[in-house]
Amino acid sequence: IVLTQSPGTLSLSPGEGATLSCRASQSVSSSYLAWYQQKPGQAPRLLIYAASSRATGIPDRFSGSGSGTDFTLTISRLDPEDFAVYFCQQYGSSPYTFGQGTKVEI
Amino acid sequence: EVQLVESGGGLVQPGRSLRLSCAASGFTFDDYVMHWVRQAPGKGLEWVSSINWISDTIVYADSVKGRFTISRDNAKNSLYLQMNSLRAEDTALYYCAKNLYGSGCFDYWGQGTLVTVSS
């Protein structure tokens, strides 16, 4: 399954909201879709799994939605620490695949 | 606290081999599926391989099938990746990742070990 993320780059200011899209080339079974955040020089961090469930310790300004082939990560109010690259990943079928990433920049 | 610490990376010539290790702590290692994920410099993430708790279910990405072998030693809380016939396109930061229970996504990651394949 090929995952296409858009936009490639999102230029926003702290306090604004962000909407990131992840579109799959075929339906992701059981909404097995995850979102990760990666900052420079760091490993990815799991934000959302099963399309809409927040991982442990993730602030509620992060939310996920969607099903089938269209998924969205929403950040309600950008905190300065939220500027990073975001990846989606499907784990409904092997091979597990990632999107190419969306960079959220100031 | 969950910790995953990779080691074994380095510079290697094309066609040669390398073995990566991942030392796990802070959780019951043999309860969890474990994964290797890689990231080429400046690029995105690529899942490489997964192994279940008793090593009877193992899967690989097509890009490494037949060349890489994943294994684990539950007594040592360790995960391994034997990489043979290395190619330039295998150059990447290799992450060890713990499976979120009951899913196929990755809730804890190591800091990675860099593999550079070059003559």
CSV table of C-alpha atoms in Angstrom, one decimal:
chain,number,residue,atom,x,y,z
A,1,ILE,CA,0.0,0.0,0.0
A,2,VAL,CA,1.5,3.4,-1.1
A,3,LEU,CA,0.8,6.2,1.3
A,4,THR,CA,0.9,9.8,0.0
A,5,GLN,CA,1.1,12.7,2.4
A,6,SER,CA,0.2,16.2,1.7
A,7,PRO,CA,1.2,18.9,1.8
A,8,GLY,CA,5.0,18.3,1.6
A,9,THR,CA,5.6,21.4,3.8
A,10,LEU,CA,3.3,23.4,6.0
A,11,SER,CA,4.4,26.9,7.0
A,12,LEU,CA,2.5,28.0,10.1
A,13,SER,CA,2.9,30.1,13.2
A,14,PRO,CA,2.7,29.0,16.9
A,15,GLY,CA,-0.9,28.9,18.0
A,16,GLU,CA,-2.3,28.1,14.6
A,17,GLY,CA,-4.0,24.9,13.7
A,18,ALA,CA,-2.5,22.3,11.3
A,19,THR,CA,-4.2,19.7,9.2
A,20,LEU,CA,-2.0,16.9,7.6
A,21,SER,CA,-3.3,14.4,5.1
A,22,CYS,CA,-2.4,10.8,4.4
A,23,ARG,CA,-4.0,9.1,1.4
A,24,ALA,CA,-3.6,5.3,0.8
A,25,SER,CA,-3.5,3.6,-2.6
A,26,GLN,CA,-6.0,1.0,-1.3
A,27,SER,CA,-8.1,0.7,1.8
A,28,VAL,CA,-6.2,0.3,5.1
A,29,SER,CA,-7.8,-2.6,6.9
A,30,SER,CA,-9.3,-2.0,10.3
A,31,SER,CA,-8.0,1.6,10.2
A,32,TYR,CA,-4.5,0.3,11.1
A,33,LEU,CA,-3.0,3.7,10.5
A,34,ALA,CA,-0.4,5.4,12.8
A,35,TRP,CA,1.2,8.9,12.9
A,36,TYR,CA,4.7,9.7,14.1
A,37,GLN,CA,6.6,12.9,14.8
A,38,GLN,CA,10.3,13.2,14.2
A,39,LYS,CA,12.5,16.0,15.2
A,40,PRO,CA,16.1,16.5,13.8
A,41,GLY,CA,18.5,14.0,15.2
A,42,GLN,CA,15.8,12.1,17.1
A,43,ALA,CA,14.0,8.9,16.6
A,44,PRO,CA,10.4,9.0,15.6
A,45,ARG,CA,7.7,9.2,18.3
A,46,LEU,CA,4.4,7.5,18.1
A,47,LEU,CA,1.5,10.0,18.3
A,48,ILE,CA,-1.6,8.2,17.0
A,49,TYR,CA,-2.5,4.6,16.4
A,50,ALA,CA,-5.6,2.9,15.0
A,51,ALA,CA,-6.3,6.1,13.1
A,52,SER,CA,-7.6,8.0,16.1
A,53,SER,CA,-6.2,6.7,19.4
A,54,ARG,CA,-3.6,8.9,21.1
A,55,ALA,CA,-0.4,7.1,22.3
A,56,THR,CA,0.6,7.3,26.0
A,57,GLY,CA,1.6,10.8,27.0
A,58,ILE,CA,0.6,12.6,23.8
A,59,PRO,CA,-1.2,15.9,24.4
A,60,ASP,CA,-4.8,16.2,23.4
A,61,ARG,CA,-4.1,18.9,20.9
A,62,PHE,CA,-3.1,16.0,18.6
A,63,SER,CA,-6.0,14.1,17.1
A,64,GLY,CA,-6.4,11.6,14.2
A,65,SER,CA,-9.3,10.8,12.1
A,66,GLY,CA,-10.3,8.9,8.9
A,67,SER,CA,-10.9,5.5,7.5
A,68,GLY,CA,-10.5,3.5,4.3
A,69,THR,CA,-8.1,5.5,2.2
A,70,ASP,CA,-8.2,9.0,3.7
A,71,PHE,CA,-6.7,9.9,7.1
A,72,THR,CA,-6.0,13.2,8.8
A,73,LEU,CA,-3.7,14.3,11.7
A,74,THR,CA,-4.9,17.6,13.2
A,75,ILE,CA,-2.9,19.7,15.6
A,76,SER,CA,-5.3,22.1,17.2
A,77,ARG,CA,-2.9,24.8,18.4
A,78,LEU,CA,0.8,24.6,17.4
A,79,ASP,CA,3.2,24.7,20.2
A,80,PRO,CA,6.8,25.7,19.3
A,81,GLU,CA,7.9,22.1,20.1
A,82,ASP,CA,5.5,20.7,17.4
A,83,PHE,CA,7.5,22.0,14.5
A,84,ALA,CA,8.9,18.7,13.1
A,85,VAL,CA,8.3,16.1,10.3
A,86,TYR,CA,5.2,13.9,10.6
A,87,PHE,CA,4.9,10.5,9.0
A,88,CYS,CA,1.9,8.2,8.6
A,89,GLN,CA,2.3,4.4,8.6
A,90,GLN,CA,-0.1,1.6,7.7
A,91,TYR,CA,0.1,-1.7,9.4
A,92,GLY,CA,-3.0,-3.4,8.1
A,93,SER,CA,-1.1,-5.4,5.5
A,94,SER,CA,2.5,-6.5,4.9
A,95,PRO,CA,4.7,-4.9,4.0
A,96,TYR,CA,4.2,-2.1,6.5
A,97,THR,CA,4.6,1.2,4.7
A,98,PHE,CA,5.2,4.8,5.5
A,99,GLY,CA,4.3,8.1,3.8
A,100,GLN,CA,7.1,10.3,2.7
A,101,GLY,CA,6.4,12.9,5.4
A,102,THR,CA,5.0,16.4,6.0
A,103,LYS,CA,7.3,19.0,7.4
A,104,VAL,CA,5.6,21.5,9.7
A,105,GLU,CA,7.8,24.6,9.8
A,106,ILE,CA,7.6,28.1,11.3
B,1,GLU,CA,11.6,2.9,31.5
B,2,VAL,CA,11.8,1.3,28.1
B,3,GLN,CA,15.2,1.5,26.5
B,4,LEU,CA,16.4,0.2,23.2
B,5,VAL,CA,20.1,0.5,22.4
B,6,GLU,CA,21.4,-0.4,19.0
B,7,SER,CA,25.0,-1.2,18.1
B,8,GLY,CA,27.1,-2.7,15.4
B,9,GLY,CA,26.8,-0.1,12.7
B,10,GLY,CA,29.8,1.2,10.7
B,11,LEU,CA,31.4,1.6,7.3
B,12,VAL,CA,31.4,-1.5,5.2
B,13,GLN,CA,32.3,-2.3,1.6
B,14,PRO,CA,29.6,-3.4,-0.9
B,15,GLY,CA,29.1,-7.1,-0.8
B,16,ARG,CA,30.3,-7.5,2.8
B,17,SER,CA,28.3,-8.3,5.9
B,18,LEU,CA,27.4,-6.6,9.2
B,19,ARG,CA,25.5,-7.7,12.3
B,20,LEU,CA,23.4,-5.2,14.2
B,21,SER,CA,22.3,-5.7,17.8
B,22,CYS,CA,19.6,-4.1,19.9
B,23,ALA,CA,19.7,-4.4,23.7
B,24,ALA,CA,16.2,-4.0,25.3
B,25,SER,CA,15.3,-3.2,28.9
B,26,GLY,CA,12.4,-1.8,30.9
B,27,PHE,CA,9.8,-4.3,29.6
B,28,THR,CA,9.1,-8.0,29.3
B,29,PHE,CA,11.0,-8.5,26.0
B,30,ASP,CA,9.6,-11.9,25.2
B,31,ASP,CA,6.0,-10.6,25.3
B,32,TYR,CA,6.5,-8.4,22.3
B,33,VAL,CA,7.0,-8.5,18.5
B,34,MET,CA,10.1,-6.5,17.6
B,35,HIS,CA,11.1,-4.7,14.4
B,36,TRP,CA,13.9,-3.1,12.4
B,37,VAL,CA,13.1,0.2,10.6
B,38,ARG,CA,15.7,2.2,8.6
B,39,GLN,CA,16.0,5.7,7.4
B,40,ALA,CA,18.4,6.7,4.6
B,41,PRO,CA,20.2,10.0,5.2
B,42,GLY,CA,17.7,12.9,4.7
B,43,LYS,CA,15.0,10.5,3.6
B,44,GLY,CA,11.8,8.8,5.0
B,45,LEU,CA,11.2,5.7,7.0
B,46,GLU,CA,11.3,2.2,5.6
B,47,TRP,CA,10.2,-0.9,7.6
B,48,VAL,CA,12.8,-3.7,7.2
B,49,SER,CA,11.8,-6.7,9.2
B,50,SER,CA,9.7,-8.1,12.1
B,51,ILE,CA,9.9,-11.1,14.4
B,52,ASN,CA,7.3,-12.4,16.9
B,53,TRP,CA,8.1,-13.4,20.4
B,54,ILE,CA,8.9,-17.1,19.7
B,55,SER,CA,10.6,-16.4,16.4
B,56,ASP,CA,8.1,-18.5,14.4
B,57,THR,CA,6.7,-15.6,12.4
B,58,ILE,CA,9.3,-13.5,10.6
B,59,VAL,CA,8.7,-11.1,7.7
B,60,TYR,CA,11.0,-9.0,5.5
B,61,ALA,CA,10.7,-6.1,3.1
B,62,ASP,CA,11.3,-7.2,-0.5
B,63,SER,CA,14.3,-4.9,-0.6
B,64,VAL,CA,16.2,-7.1,1.9
B,65,LYS,CA,14.6,-10.5,1.5
B,66,GLY,CA,17.2,-13.2,1.0
B,67,ARG,CA,20.1,-10.9,2.3
B,68,PHE,CA,19.0,-9.9,5.8
B,69,THR,CA,18.1,-12.2,8.7
B,70,ILE,CA,16.3,-11.1,11.8
B,71,SER,CA,16.7,-13.0,15.1
B,72,ARG,CA,16.3,-12.6,18.8
B,73,ASP,CA,17.6,-14.1,22.0
B,74,ASN,CA,14.9,-13.7,24.7
B,75,ALA,CA,17.3,-14.9,27.4
B,76,LYS,CA,19.5,-11.9,26.6
B,77,ASN,CA,16.7,-9.4,25.9
B,78,SER,CA,18.3,-8.8,22.5
B,79,LEU,CA,17.3,-8.4,18.9
B,80,TYR,CA,19.7,-8.9,15.9
B,81,LEU,CA,19.9,-8.1,12.2
B,82,GLN,CA,22.4,-10.0,10.2
B,83,MET,CA,23.0,-8.1,6.9
B,84,ASN,CA,24.7,-9.9,4.1
B,85,SER,CA,25.6,-8.8,0.5
B,86,LEU,CA,25.3,-5.2,1.5
B,87,ARG,CA,24.6,-2.6,-1.2
B,88,ALA,CA,25.0,1.2,-1.3
B,89,GLU,CA,21.2,1.5,-1.1
B,90,ASP,CA,21.3,-0.2,2.3
B,91,THR,CA,23.1,2.9,3.7
B,92,ALA,CA,20.8,4.2,6.5
B,93,LEU,CA,20.3,4.7,10.2
B,94,TYR,CA,18.9,1.4,11.5
B,95,TYR,CA,16.3,1.6,14.3
B,96,CYS,CA,15.2,-1.1,16.6
B,97,ALA,CA,11.6,-0.6,17.5
B,98,LYS,CA,9.1,-2.3,19.9
B,99,ASN,CA,5.7,-3.2,18.8
B,100,LEU,CA,2.7,-1.6,20.4
B,101,TYR,CA,0.9,-4.7,21.8
B,102,GLY,CA,-1.7,-6.1,19.5
B,103,SER,CA,-0.8,-3.8,16.6
B,104,GLY,CA,1.8,-3.4,14.0
B,105,CYS,CA,3.0,0.1,14.9
B,106,PHE,CA,6.0,1.1,16.9
B,107,ASP,CA,5.7,2.6,20.3
B,108,TYR,CA,9.3,2.8,21.4
B,109,TRP,CA,12.4,3.3,19.2
B,110,GLY,CA,16.1,3.2,19.8
B,111,GLN,CA,18.4,6.1,18.7
B,112,GLY,CA,19.6,4.1,15.8
B,113,THR,CA,22.9,2.8,14.5
B,114,LEU,CA,24.4,4.1,11.2
B,115,VAL,CA,25.3,1.7,8.5
B,116,THR,CA,27.3,3.1,5.6
B,117,VAL,CA,28.0,0.9,2.6
B,118,SER,CA,30.8,2.4,0.4
B,119,SER,CA,34.0,1.4,-1.2
